[in-house]
Amino acid sequence: FLSFCSLEKESTTEYYKKRIARILPTYYICLAIIWIVQLIFDRIDYGSFSSALSEGVCGVGFLRYVFLVQLFTPSDMYNKWNNYSALWTMSSFAFFYLVAPLLYKLVNKFYSALLFLVVLLCSRTYLISSIQSIFCEYPESAKIDRFASNNPLATLYCFILGITLFIAIRESKTNIYSFLILCTLTV
């Protein structure tokens, strides 16, 4: 909702600049704090900093979080490399902010946004099972079912709900939107 409000008022370049300036510094500060604190705990568990870096959460796999690809790249340890401290959400937010200007151009009428939402909701189960089958070789600790259902493509519908509401308000179709949401909730 708020992304489309911003895109209504500013250029794509300004949109990206503001998102980067507002989100990434805070994210990287938090990530650095998480990394340092975890390194201290891993050092205690593994006996040395070198062991902690090679075997603990603070190893090379932590770069997934730095580059916001934790839910695009599966690992053999979901809670360690894909969802440490609930960081899976940042992968979804980054993906949405990246594609929001494109969505703004493609889906800026109520019925097209609604159709896109329905398509995403109807295809979500297929998408999740496809991701699961692609990565079925991973061990149980990879929690590929969670990885697949939290994948940014599988969670895009959440953002499209907000987009559709924004467009419904802009086009004075909130009654239709509200009715459809209520119908969906009762099913």
Short mmCIF file of N, CA and C in Angstrom, two decimals:
data_model
loop_
_atom_site.label_atom_id
_atom_site.label_comp_id
_atom_site.label_asym_id
_atom_site.label_seq_id
_atom_site.Cartn_x
_atom_site.Cartn_y
_atom_site.Cartn_z
N PHE A 1 0.83 -1.19 0.00
CA PHE A 1 0.00 0.00 0.00
C PHE A 1 0.88 1.25 0.00
N LEU A 2 1.77 1.32 0.97
CA LEU A 2 2.61 2.52 1.10
C LEU A 2 3.61 2.66 -0.04
N SER A 3 4.06 1.56 -0.59
CA SER A 3 4.99 1.63 -1.73
C SER A 3 4.30 2.28 -2.93
N PHE A 4 3.06 1.89 -3.16
CA PHE A 4 2.33 2.49 -4.28
C PHE A 4 2.01 3.96 -4.01
N CYS A 5 1.77 4.31 -2.75
CA CYS A 5 1.60 5.73 -2.40
C CYS A 5 2.87 6.51 -2.78
N SER A 6 4.01 5.95 -2.45
CA SER A 6 5.28 6.60 -2.77
C SER A 6 5.50 6.67 -4.27
N LEU A 7 5.21 5.59 -4.97
CA LEU A 7 5.42 5.56 -6.42
C LEU A 7 4.48 6.51 -7.16
N GLU A 8 3.37 6.84 -6.52
CA GLU A 8 2.43 7.80 -7.10
C GLU A 8 3.03 9.21 -7.10
N LYS A 9 3.91 9.47 -6.12
CA LYS A 9 4.44 10.81 -5.92
C LYS A 9 5.87 11.02 -6.42
N GLU A 10 6.64 9.95 -6.57
CA GLU A 10 8.05 10.11 -6.88
C GLU A 10 8.49 9.20 -8.03
N SER A 11 9.63 9.53 -8.61
CA SER A 11 10.17 8.74 -9.71
C SER A 11 10.71 7.42 -9.17
N THR A 12 10.93 6.49 -10.06
CA THR A 12 11.49 5.20 -9.68
C THR A 12 12.86 5.36 -9.03
N THR A 13 13.67 6.25 -9.57
CA THR A 13 15.00 6.50 -9.01
C THR A 13 14.89 7.02 -7.59
N GLU A 14 14.02 7.99 -7.36
CA GLU A 14 13.81 8.53 -6.01
C GLU A 14 13.28 7.45 -5.08
N TYR A 15 12.36 6.65 -5.58
CA TYR A 15 11.79 5.56 -4.79
C TYR A 15 12.90 4.64 -4.29
N TYR A 16 13.77 4.18 -5.22
CA TYR A 16 14.87 3.29 -4.82
C TYR A 16 15.83 3.98 -3.86
N LYS A 17 16.19 5.21 -4.13
CA LYS A 17 17.11 5.94 -3.24
C LYS A 17 16.56 6.03 -1.82
N LYS A 18 15.28 6.38 -1.72
CA LYS A 18 14.68 6.53 -0.39
C LYS A 18 14.60 5.20 0.34
N ARG A 19 14.24 4.13 -0.35
CA ARG A 19 14.15 2.82 0.29
C ARG A 19 15.53 2.36 0.76
N ILE A 20 16.52 2.52 -0.11
CA ILE A 20 17.88 2.12 0.25
C ILE A 20 18.36 2.92 1.46
N ALA A 21 18.17 4.23 1.43
CA ALA A 21 18.63 5.10 2.52
C ALA A 21 17.89 4.83 3.83
N ARG A 22 16.63 4.46 3.74
CA ARG A 22 15.84 4.26 4.96
C ARG A 22 15.98 2.86 5.53
N ILE A 23 16.12 1.86 4.69
CA ILE A 23 16.06 0.48 5.17
C ILE A 23 17.44 -0.14 5.36
N LEU A 24 18.31 -0.04 4.38
CA LEU A 24 19.57 -0.78 4.44
C LEU A 24 20.51 -0.38 5.58
N PRO A 25 20.70 0.90 5.88
CA PRO A 25 21.61 1.22 7.01
C PRO A 25 21.15 0.57 8.32
N THR A 26 19.88 0.67 8.62
CA THR A 26 19.36 0.06 9.85
C THR A 26 19.50 -1.45 9.81
N TYR A 27 19.17 -2.03 8.67
CA TYR A 27 19.29 -3.48 8.51
C TYR A 27 20.72 -3.94 8.73
N TYR A 28 21.69 -3.25 8.11
CA TYR A 28 23.08 -3.67 8.24
C TYR A 28 23.63 -3.42 9.65
N ILE A 29 23.18 -2.39 10.32
CA ILE A 29 23.58 -2.18 11.72
C ILE A 29 23.05 -3.34 12.58
N CYS A 30 21.78 -3.67 12.41
CA CYS A 30 21.20 -4.80 13.16
C CYS A 30 21.91 -6.10 12.82
N LEU A 31 22.19 -6.30 11.55
CA LEU A 31 22.87 -7.51 11.11
C LEU A 31 24.27 -7.60 11.73
N ALA A 32 24.98 -6.48 11.80
CA ALA A 32 26.30 -6.47 12.42
C ALA A 32 26.22 -6.82 13.90
N ILE A 33 25.23 -6.26 14.57
CA ILE A 33 25.05 -6.56 16.01
C ILE A 33 24.73 -8.04 16.19
N ILE A 34 23.82 -8.56 15.38
CA ILE A 34 23.47 -9.99 15.46
C ILE A 34 24.72 -10.84 15.23
N TRP A 35 25.51 -10.48 14.21
CA TRP A 35 26.71 -11.25 13.87
C TRP A 35 27.71 -11.25 15.03
N ILE A 36 27.96 -10.08 15.62
CA ILE A 36 28.93 -9.96 16.71
C ILE A 36 28.47 -10.75 17.94
N VAL A 37 27.21 -10.57 18.32
CA VAL A 37 26.69 -11.29 19.49
C VAL A 37 26.74 -12.79 19.25
N GLN A 38 26.32 -13.22 18.06
CA GLN A 38 26.33 -14.65 17.76
C GLN A 38 27.75 -15.20 17.72
N LEU A 39 28.69 -14.41 17.21
CA LEU A 39 30.09 -14.85 17.18
C LEU A 39 30.62 -15.10 18.59
N ILE A 40 30.23 -14.24 19.52
CA ILE A 40 30.65 -14.42 20.92
C ILE A 40 30.08 -15.72 21.47
N PHE A 41 28.77 -15.98 21.22
CA PHE A 41 28.16 -17.22 21.71
C PHE A 41 28.74 -18.44 20.99
N ASP A 42 28.97 -18.33 19.67
CA ASP A 42 29.57 -19.44 18.93
C ASP A 42 30.98 -19.73 19.40
N ARG A 43 31.74 -18.70 19.75
CA ARG A 43 33.10 -18.90 20.24
C ARG A 43 33.07 -19.71 21.52
N ILE A 44 32.10 -19.41 22.38
CA ILE A 44 31.96 -20.17 23.63
C ILE A 44 31.61 -21.62 23.31
N ASP A 45 30.66 -21.82 22.38
CA ASP A 45 30.22 -23.19 22.03
C ASP A 45 31.29 -23.99 21.30
N TYR A 46 32.04 -23.35 20.40
CA TYR A 46 33.00 -24.06 19.56
C TYR A 46 34.44 -23.96 20.06
N GLY A 47 34.69 -23.13 21.07
CA GLY A 47 36.01 -23.08 21.68
C GLY A 47 36.97 -22.04 21.13
N SER A 48 36.79 -21.60 19.91
CA SER A 48 37.67 -20.58 19.35
C SER A 48 36.93 -19.81 18.27
N PHE A 49 37.47 -18.62 17.96
CA PHE A 49 36.83 -17.81 16.92
C PHE A 49 36.93 -18.47 15.55
N SER A 50 38.05 -19.14 15.28
CA SER A 50 38.19 -19.79 13.97
C SER A 50 37.19 -20.93 13.81
N SER A 51 36.98 -21.70 14.87
CA SER A 51 35.98 -22.77 14.82
C SER A 51 34.57 -22.18 14.72
N ALA A 52 34.34 -21.11 15.44
CA ALA A 52 33.03 -20.45 15.38
C ALA A 52 32.74 -19.94 13.98
N LEU A 53 33.76 -19.38 13.32
CA LEU A 53 33.56 -18.86 11.96
C LEU A 53 33.38 -19.98 10.94
N SER A 54 33.99 -21.12 11.17
CA SER A 54 33.86 -22.20 10.19
C SER A 54 32.64 -23.07 10.44
N GLU A 55 32.19 -23.19 11.70
CA GLU A 55 31.08 -24.10 12.01
C GLU A 55 29.81 -23.39 12.49
N GLY A 56 29.93 -22.18 12.97
CA GLY A 56 28.79 -21.48 13.55
C GLY A 56 27.98 -20.67 12.55
N VAL A 57 27.04 -19.93 13.08
CA VAL A 57 26.15 -19.09 12.28
C VAL A 57 26.93 -17.99 11.57
N CYS A 58 28.02 -17.55 12.13
CA CYS A 58 28.76 -16.41 11.59
C CYS A 58 29.69 -16.75 10.43
N GLY A 59 29.59 -17.93 9.91
CA GLY A 59 30.44 -18.35 8.81
C GLY A 59 30.03 -17.75 7.48
N VAL A 60 30.54 -18.32 6.41
CA VAL A 60 30.30 -17.81 5.06
C VAL A 60 28.81 -17.78 4.71
N GLY A 61 28.06 -18.72 5.23
CA GLY A 61 26.62 -18.76 4.95
C GLY A 61 25.89 -17.51 5.39
N PHE A 62 26.47 -16.78 6.34
CA PHE A 62 25.85 -15.55 6.83
C PHE A 62 25.75 -14.49 5.73
N LEU A 63 26.57 -14.65 4.69
CA LEU A 63 26.52 -13.70 3.56
C LEU A 63 25.15 -13.72 2.88
N ARG A 64 24.39 -14.79 3.04
CA ARG A 64 23.02 -14.82 2.52
C ARG A 64 22.23 -13.62 3.04
N TYR A 65 22.42 -13.33 4.32
CA TYR A 65 21.70 -12.22 4.94
C TYR A 65 22.23 -10.87 4.46
N VAL A 66 23.52 -10.79 4.26
CA VAL A 66 24.13 -9.55 3.80
C VAL A 66 23.59 -9.16 2.43
N PHE A 67 23.44 -10.16 1.54
CA PHE A 67 22.98 -9.89 0.19
C PHE A 67 21.47 -10.10 0.00
N LEU A 68 20.76 -10.34 1.11
CA LEU A 68 19.30 -10.48 1.12
C LEU A 68 18.79 -11.62 0.23
N VAL A 69 19.53 -12.69 0.15
CA VAL A 69 19.13 -13.82 -0.69
C VAL A 69 18.83 -15.08 0.13
N GLN A 70 18.60 -14.92 1.42
CA GLN A 70 18.40 -16.08 2.29
C GLN A 70 17.22 -16.97 1.88
N LEU A 71 16.21 -16.41 1.24
CA LEU A 71 15.08 -17.23 0.81
C LEU A 71 15.08 -17.48 -0.69
N PHE A 72 16.19 -17.20 -1.33
CA PHE A 72 16.37 -17.58 -2.73
C PHE A 72 17.40 -18.69 -2.84
N THR A 73 18.19 -18.88 -1.78
CA THR A 73 19.25 -19.89 -1.79
C THR A 73 19.05 -20.83 -0.61
N PRO A 74 18.57 -22.04 -0.86
CA PRO A 74 18.36 -22.96 0.26
C PRO A 74 19.68 -23.44 0.85
N SER A 75 19.59 -23.95 2.05
CA SER A 75 20.77 -24.48 2.72
C SER A 75 20.38 -25.78 3.40
N ASP A 76 21.35 -26.45 3.96
CA ASP A 76 21.05 -27.68 4.68
C ASP A 76 20.60 -27.42 6.12
N MET A 77 20.63 -26.16 6.55
CA MET A 77 20.20 -25.78 7.90
C MET A 77 19.32 -24.53 7.83
N TYR A 78 18.02 -24.71 7.75
CA TYR A 78 17.09 -23.60 7.58
C TYR A 78 17.21 -22.57 8.70
N ASN A 79 17.19 -23.00 9.94
CA ASN A 79 17.22 -22.05 11.07
C ASN A 79 18.55 -21.33 11.19
N LYS A 80 19.58 -21.86 10.57
CA LYS A 80 20.91 -21.25 10.66
C LYS A 80 21.16 -20.30 9.49
N TRP A 81 20.82 -20.72 8.26
CA TRP A 81 21.20 -19.94 7.09
C TRP A 81 20.05 -19.30 6.35
N ASN A 82 18.83 -19.67 6.64
CA ASN A 82 17.70 -19.09 5.91
C ASN A 82 16.76 -18.29 6.80
N ASN A 83 16.74 -18.58 8.08
CA ASN A 83 15.80 -17.90 8.96
C ASN A 83 16.39 -17.59 10.33
N TYR A 84 17.63 -17.26 10.39
CA TYR A 84 18.24 -16.92 11.67
C TYR A 84 17.65 -15.60 12.16
N SER A 85 17.15 -15.57 13.38
CA SER A 85 16.52 -14.38 13.98
C SER A 85 15.38 -13.85 13.11
N ALA A 86 14.65 -14.74 12.48
CA ALA A 86 13.50 -14.40 11.63
C ALA A 86 13.89 -13.46 10.49
N LEU A 87 15.10 -13.59 10.00
CA LEU A 87 15.58 -12.71 8.92
C LEU A 87 15.03 -13.09 7.54
N TRP A 88 14.24 -14.15 7.45
CA TRP A 88 13.67 -14.52 6.15
C TRP A 88 12.82 -13.39 5.59
N THR A 89 12.19 -12.61 6.46
CA THR A 89 11.29 -11.55 5.99
C THR A 89 12.01 -10.50 5.16
N MET A 90 13.27 -10.23 5.48
CA MET A 90 14.00 -9.19 4.76
C MET A 90 14.20 -9.56 3.30
N SER A 91 14.32 -10.84 3.02
CA SER A 91 14.45 -11.30 1.64
C SER A 91 13.17 -10.97 0.87
N SER A 92 12.02 -11.19 1.50
CA SER A 92 10.73 -10.89 0.86
C SER A 92 10.54 -9.39 0.68
N PHE A 93 10.87 -8.62 1.70
CA PHE A 93 10.73 -7.17 1.58
C PHE A 93 11.63 -6.60 0.49
N ALA A 94 12.88 -7.05 0.45
CA ALA A 94 13.80 -6.57 -0.57
C ALA A 94 13.29 -6.92 -1.97
N PHE A 95 12.78 -8.14 -2.13
CA PHE A 95 12.24 -8.55 -3.42
C PHE A 95 11.07 -7.66 -3.82
N PHE A 96 10.16 -7.42 -2.88
CA PHE A 96 9.01 -6.60 -3.20
C PHE A 96 9.42 -5.17 -3.56
N TYR A 97 10.29 -4.58 -2.75
CA TYR A 97 10.73 -3.20 -3.05
C TYR A 97 11.43 -3.12 -4.40
N LEU A 98 12.12 -4.18 -4.76
CA LEU A 98 12.79 -4.22 -6.05
C LEU A 98 11.79 -4.26 -7.22
N VAL A 99 10.73 -5.05 -7.08
CA VAL A 99 9.77 -5.21 -8.19
C VAL A 99 8.59 -4.25 -8.12
N ALA A 100 8.44 -3.50 -7.04
CA ALA A 100 7.29 -2.60 -6.88
C ALA A 100 7.13 -1.61 -8.03
N PRO A 101 8.19 -0.95 -8.51
CA PRO A 101 7.99 -0.04 -9.65
C PRO A 101 7.47 -0.75 -10.91
N LEU A 102 7.94 -1.96 -11.14
CA LEU A 102 7.44 -2.73 -12.27
C LEU A 102 5.96 -3.08 -12.07
N LEU A 103 5.62 -3.51 -10.87
CA LEU A 103 4.22 -3.81 -10.57
C LEU A 103 3.35 -2.57 -10.71
N TYR A 104 3.90 -1.42 -10.32
CA TYR A 104 3.15 -0.16 -10.42
C TYR A 104 2.78 0.13 -11.88
N LYS A 105 3.68 -0.19 -12.79
CA LYS A 105 3.40 0.03 -14.21
C LYS A 105 2.45 -1.02 -14.78
N LEU A 106 2.61 -2.27 -14.34
CA LEU A 106 1.82 -3.36 -14.89
C LEU A 106 0.43 -3.50 -14.28
N VAL A 107 0.35 -3.22 -12.99
CA VAL A 107 -0.88 -3.50 -12.24
C VAL A 107 -1.36 -2.22 -11.57
N ASN A 108 -1.84 -1.26 -12.34
CA ASN A 108 -2.27 -0.03 -11.67
C ASN A 108 -3.75 0.28 -11.88
N LYS A 109 -4.52 -0.73 -12.25
CA LYS A 109 -5.98 -0.64 -12.30
C LYS A 109 -6.53 -1.69 -11.34
N PHE A 110 -7.65 -1.39 -10.74
CA PHE A 110 -8.20 -2.26 -9.70
C PHE A 110 -8.41 -3.70 -10.18
N TYR A 111 -9.08 -3.86 -11.31
CA TYR A 111 -9.39 -5.21 -11.76
C TYR A 111 -8.15 -5.98 -12.21
N SER A 112 -7.15 -5.30 -12.72
CA SER A 112 -5.91 -6.00 -13.07
C SER A 112 -5.16 -6.41 -11.80
N ALA A 113 -5.19 -5.56 -10.78
CA ALA A 113 -4.56 -5.91 -9.50
C ALA A 113 -5.31 -7.08 -8.85
N LEU A 114 -6.61 -7.05 -8.93
CA LEU A 114 -7.42 -8.12 -8.36
C LEU A 114 -7.17 -9.44 -9.10
N LEU A 115 -7.09 -9.38 -10.41
CA LEU A 115 -6.80 -10.58 -11.20
C LEU A 115 -5.42 -11.13 -10.84
N PHE A 116 -4.44 -10.26 -10.72
CA PHE A 116 -3.09 -10.68 -10.35
C PHE A 116 -3.09 -11.33 -8.98
N LEU A 117 -3.83 -10.76 -8.04
CA LEU A 117 -3.94 -11.33 -6.70
C LEU A 117 -4.55 -12.72 -6.76
N VAL A 118 -5.62 -12.88 -7.51
CA VAL A 118 -6.28 -14.18 -7.63
C VAL A 118 -5.33 -15.21 -8.26
N VAL A 119 -4.62 -14.80 -9.30
CA VAL A 119 -3.66 -15.70 -9.95
C VAL A 119 -2.58 -16.13 -8.95
N LEU A 120 -2.06 -15.17 -8.19
CA LEU A 120 -1.03 -15.52 -7.19
C LEU A 120 -1.57 -16.47 -6.13
N LEU A 121 -2.76 -16.19 -5.65
CA LEU A 121 -3.34 -17.05 -4.61
C LEU A 121 -3.63 -18.45 -5.15
N CYS A 122 -4.14 -18.52 -6.36
CA CYS A 122 -4.46 -19.83 -6.96
C CYS A 122 -3.21 -20.63 -7.32
N SER A 123 -2.15 -19.95 -7.68
CA SER A 123 -0.93 -20.66 -8.09
C SER A 123 0.06 -20.85 -6.95
N ARG A 124 -0.23 -20.29 -5.78
CA ARG A 124 0.72 -20.36 -4.66
C ARG A 124 1.03 -21.80 -4.26
N THR A 125 0.03 -22.65 -4.16
CA THR A 125 0.26 -24.04 -3.78
C THR A 125 1.14 -24.74 -4.80
N TYR A 126 0.89 -24.50 -6.08
CA TYR A 126 1.71 -25.09 -7.13
C TYR A 126 3.15 -24.56 -7.05
N LEU A 127 3.30 -23.28 -6.83
CA LEU A 127 4.63 -22.68 -6.72
C LEU A 127 5.41 -23.29 -5.56
N ILE A 128 4.76 -23.40 -4.41
CA ILE A 128 5.41 -23.96 -3.22
C ILE A 128 5.82 -25.41 -3.48
N SER A 129 4.91 -26.20 -4.04
CA SER A 129 5.26 -27.61 -4.30
C SER A 129 6.35 -27.72 -5.37
N SER A 130 6.39 -26.80 -6.32
CA SER A 130 7.45 -26.81 -7.32
C SER A 130 8.81 -26.52 -6.68
N ILE A 131 8.84 -25.54 -5.80
CA ILE A 131 10.09 -25.22 -5.09
C ILE A 131 10.52 -26.42 -4.24
N GLN A 132 9.55 -27.04 -3.57
CA GLN A 132 9.88 -28.21 -2.75
C GLN A 132 10.44 -29.35 -3.60
N SER A 133 9.86 -29.57 -4.76
CA SER A 133 10.36 -30.68 -5.59
C SER A 133 11.73 -30.37 -6.20
N ILE A 134 11.99 -29.10 -6.49
CA ILE A 134 13.31 -28.72 -7.01
C ILE A 134 14.40 -29.01 -5.97
N PHE A 135 14.08 -28.76 -4.70
CA PHE A 135 15.07 -28.90 -3.64
C PHE A 135 14.80 -30.11 -2.74
N CYS A 136 14.16 -31.14 -3.28
CA CYS A 136 13.79 -32.31 -2.48
C CYS A 136 15.00 -33.11 -1.98
N GLU A 137 16.15 -32.92 -2.58
CA GLU A 137 17.36 -33.65 -2.18
C GLU A 137 17.96 -33.14 -0.87
N TYR A 138 17.51 -31.99 -0.42
CA TYR A 138 18.07 -31.42 0.80
C TYR A 138 17.63 -32.22 2.02
N PRO A 139 18.45 -32.23 3.09
CA PRO A 139 18.09 -33.00 4.29
C PRO A 139 16.91 -32.37 5.04
N GLU A 140 16.38 -33.10 5.98
CA GLU A 140 15.23 -32.64 6.78
C GLU A 140 15.53 -31.30 7.46
N SER A 141 16.78 -31.10 7.89
CA SER A 141 17.16 -29.86 8.58
C SER A 141 17.05 -28.63 7.69
N ALA A 142 16.95 -28.82 6.38
CA ALA A 142 16.79 -27.70 5.45
C ALA A 142 15.38 -27.12 5.51
N LYS A 143 14.45 -27.88 6.04
CA LYS A 143 13.04 -27.45 6.17
C LYS A 143 12.58 -26.80 4.86
N ILE A 144 12.71 -27.55 3.80
CA ILE A 144 12.37 -27.03 2.47
C ILE A 144 10.90 -26.63 2.39
N ASP A 145 10.03 -27.25 3.18
CA ASP A 145 8.63 -26.83 3.19
C ASP A 145 8.49 -25.39 3.67
N ARG A 146 9.21 -25.03 4.72
CA ARG A 146 9.20 -23.64 5.21
C ARG A 146 9.90 -22.71 4.24
N PHE A 147 11.05 -23.17 3.73
CA PHE A 147 11.80 -22.39 2.75
C PHE A 147 10.90 -22.04 1.57
N ALA A 148 10.17 -23.02 1.07
CA ALA A 148 9.30 -22.81 -0.10
C ALA A 148 8.13 -21.89 0.22
N SER A 149 7.50 -22.08 1.36
CA SER A 149 6.33 -21.24 1.67
C SER A 149 6.71 -19.82 2.07
N ASN A 150 7.95 -19.61 2.51
CA ASN A 150 8.41 -18.26 2.85
C ASN A 150 9.18 -17.59 1.72
N ASN A 151 9.36 -18.29 0.62
CA ASN A 151 10.06 -17.75 -0.54
C ASN A 151 9.38 -16.45 -0.99
N PRO A 152 10.13 -15.44 -1.38
CA PRO A 152 9.53 -14.17 -1.79
C PRO A 152 8.47 -14.29 -2.89
N LEU A 153 8.64 -15.23 -3.78
CA LEU A 153 7.60 -15.42 -4.81
C LEU A 153 6.31 -15.96 -4.20
N ALA A 154 6.43 -16.80 -3.19
CA ALA A 154 5.26 -17.37 -2.53
C ALA A 154 4.58 -16.39 -1.58
N THR A 155 5.30 -15.37 -1.14
CA THR A 155 4.71 -14.37 -0.24
C THR A 155 4.32 -13.08 -0.94
N LEU A 156 4.53 -13.01 -2.24
CA LEU A 156 4.22 -11.80 -2.99
C LEU A 156 2.75 -11.40 -2.88
N TYR A 157 1.87 -12.39 -2.73
CA TYR A 157 0.44 -12.09 -2.62
C TYR A 157 0.14 -11.15 -1.45
N CYS A 158 0.92 -11.23 -0.38
CA CYS A 158 0.70 -10.34 0.78
C CYS A 158 0.85 -8.88 0.36
N PHE A 159 1.85 -8.62 -0.44
CA PHE A 159 2.09 -7.25 -0.91
C PHE A 159 1.02 -6.83 -1.92
N ILE A 160 0.57 -7.78 -2.73
CA ILE A 160 -0.45 -7.47 -3.73
C ILE A 160 -1.78 -7.15 -3.05
N LEU A 161 -2.03 -7.71 -1.89
CA LEU A 161 -3.22 -7.32 -1.11
C LEU A 161 -3.19 -5.83 -0.82
N GLY A 162 -2.05 -5.33 -0.38
CA GLY A 162 -1.90 -3.90 -0.10
C GLY A 162 -2.00 -3.05 -1.34
N ILE A 163 -1.39 -3.52 -2.42
CA ILE A 163 -1.46 -2.81 -3.70
C ILE A 163 -2.91 -2.70 -4.16
N THR A 164 -3.63 -3.80 -4.07
CA THR A 164 -5.03 -3.81 -4.50
C THR A 164 -5.87 -2.87 -3.65
N LEU A 165 -5.61 -2.82 -2.36
CA LEU A 165 -6.32 -1.87 -1.49
C LEU A 165 -6.01 -0.43 -1.90
N PHE A 166 -4.73 -0.13 -2.15
CA PHE A 166 -4.35 1.21 -2.57
C PHE A 166 -5.13 1.62 -3.83
N ILE A 167 -5.15 0.74 -4.80
CA ILE A 167 -5.84 1.05 -6.06
C ILE A 167 -7.35 1.14 -5.84
N ALA A 168 -7.89 0.28 -4.97
CA ALA A 168 -9.33 0.34 -4.67
C ALA A 168 -9.70 1.69 -4.06
N ILE A 169 -8.87 2.20 -3.18
CA ILE A 169 -9.13 3.52 -2.58
C ILE A 169 -9.01 4.60 -3.64
N ARG A 170 -7.96 4.52 -4.45
CA ARG A 170 -7.75 5.52 -5.50
C ARG A 170 -8.91 5.54 -6.49
N GLU A 171 -9.46 4.37 -6.82
CA GLU A 171 -10.54 4.28 -7.81
C GLU A 171 -11.93 4.21 -7.16
N SER A 172 -12.00 4.47 -5.86
CA SER A 172 -13.27 4.44 -5.11
C SER A 172 -13.99 3.10 -5.26
N LYS A 173 -13.24 2.02 -5.08
CA LYS A 173 -13.81 0.67 -5.16
C LYS A 173 -13.56 -0.12 -3.87
N THR A 174 -13.53 0.60 -2.76
CA THR A 174 -13.25 -0.07 -1.49
C THR A 174 -14.38 -1.02 -1.09
N ASN A 175 -15.61 -0.72 -1.48
CA ASN A 175 -16.72 -1.63 -1.17
C ASN A 175 -16.52 -2.98 -1.84
N ILE A 176 -16.11 -2.96 -3.09
CA ILE A 176 -15.86 -4.20 -3.82
C ILE A 176 -14.70 -4.95 -3.17
N TYR A 177 -13.62 -4.24 -2.86
CA TYR A 177 -12.44 -4.85 -2.23
C TYR A 177 -12.84 -5.47 -0.89
N SER A 178 -13.55 -4.71 -0.07
CA SER A 178 -13.95 -5.20 1.26
C SER A 178 -14.83 -6.44 1.14
N PHE A 179 -15.77 -6.41 0.22
CA PHE A 179 -16.65 -7.55 0.01
C PHE A 179 -15.84 -8.79 -0.39
N LEU A 180 -14.92 -8.62 -1.31
CA LEU A 180 -14.13 -9.76 -1.78
C LEU A 180 -13.21 -10.30 -0.68
N ILE A 181 -12.66 -9.42 0.13
CA ILE A 181 -11.81 -9.85 1.24
C ILE A 181 -12.65 -10.63 2.26
N LEU A 182 -13.84 -10.12 2.56
CA LEU A 182 -14.72 -10.83 3.50
C LEU A 182 -15.12 -12.20 2.95
N CYS A 183 -15.41 -12.27 1.67
CA CYS A 183 -15.75 -13.57 1.04
C CYS A 183 -14.57 -14.53 1.14
N THR A 184 -13.37 -14.02 0.92
CA THR A 184 -12.17 -14.85 0.98
C THR A 184 -11.93 -15.36 2.41
N LEU A 185 -12.18 -14.51 3.37
CA LEU A 185 -11.96 -14.90 4.78
C LEU A 185 -12.96 -15.96 5.23
N THR A 186 -14.15 -15.94 4.67
CA THR A 186 -15.16 -16.90 5.10
C THR A 186 -15.01 -18.25 4.40
N VAL A 187 -14.22 -18.29 3.33
CA VAL A 187 -14.04 -19.57 2.60
C VAL A 187 -13.04 -20.43 3.26
#
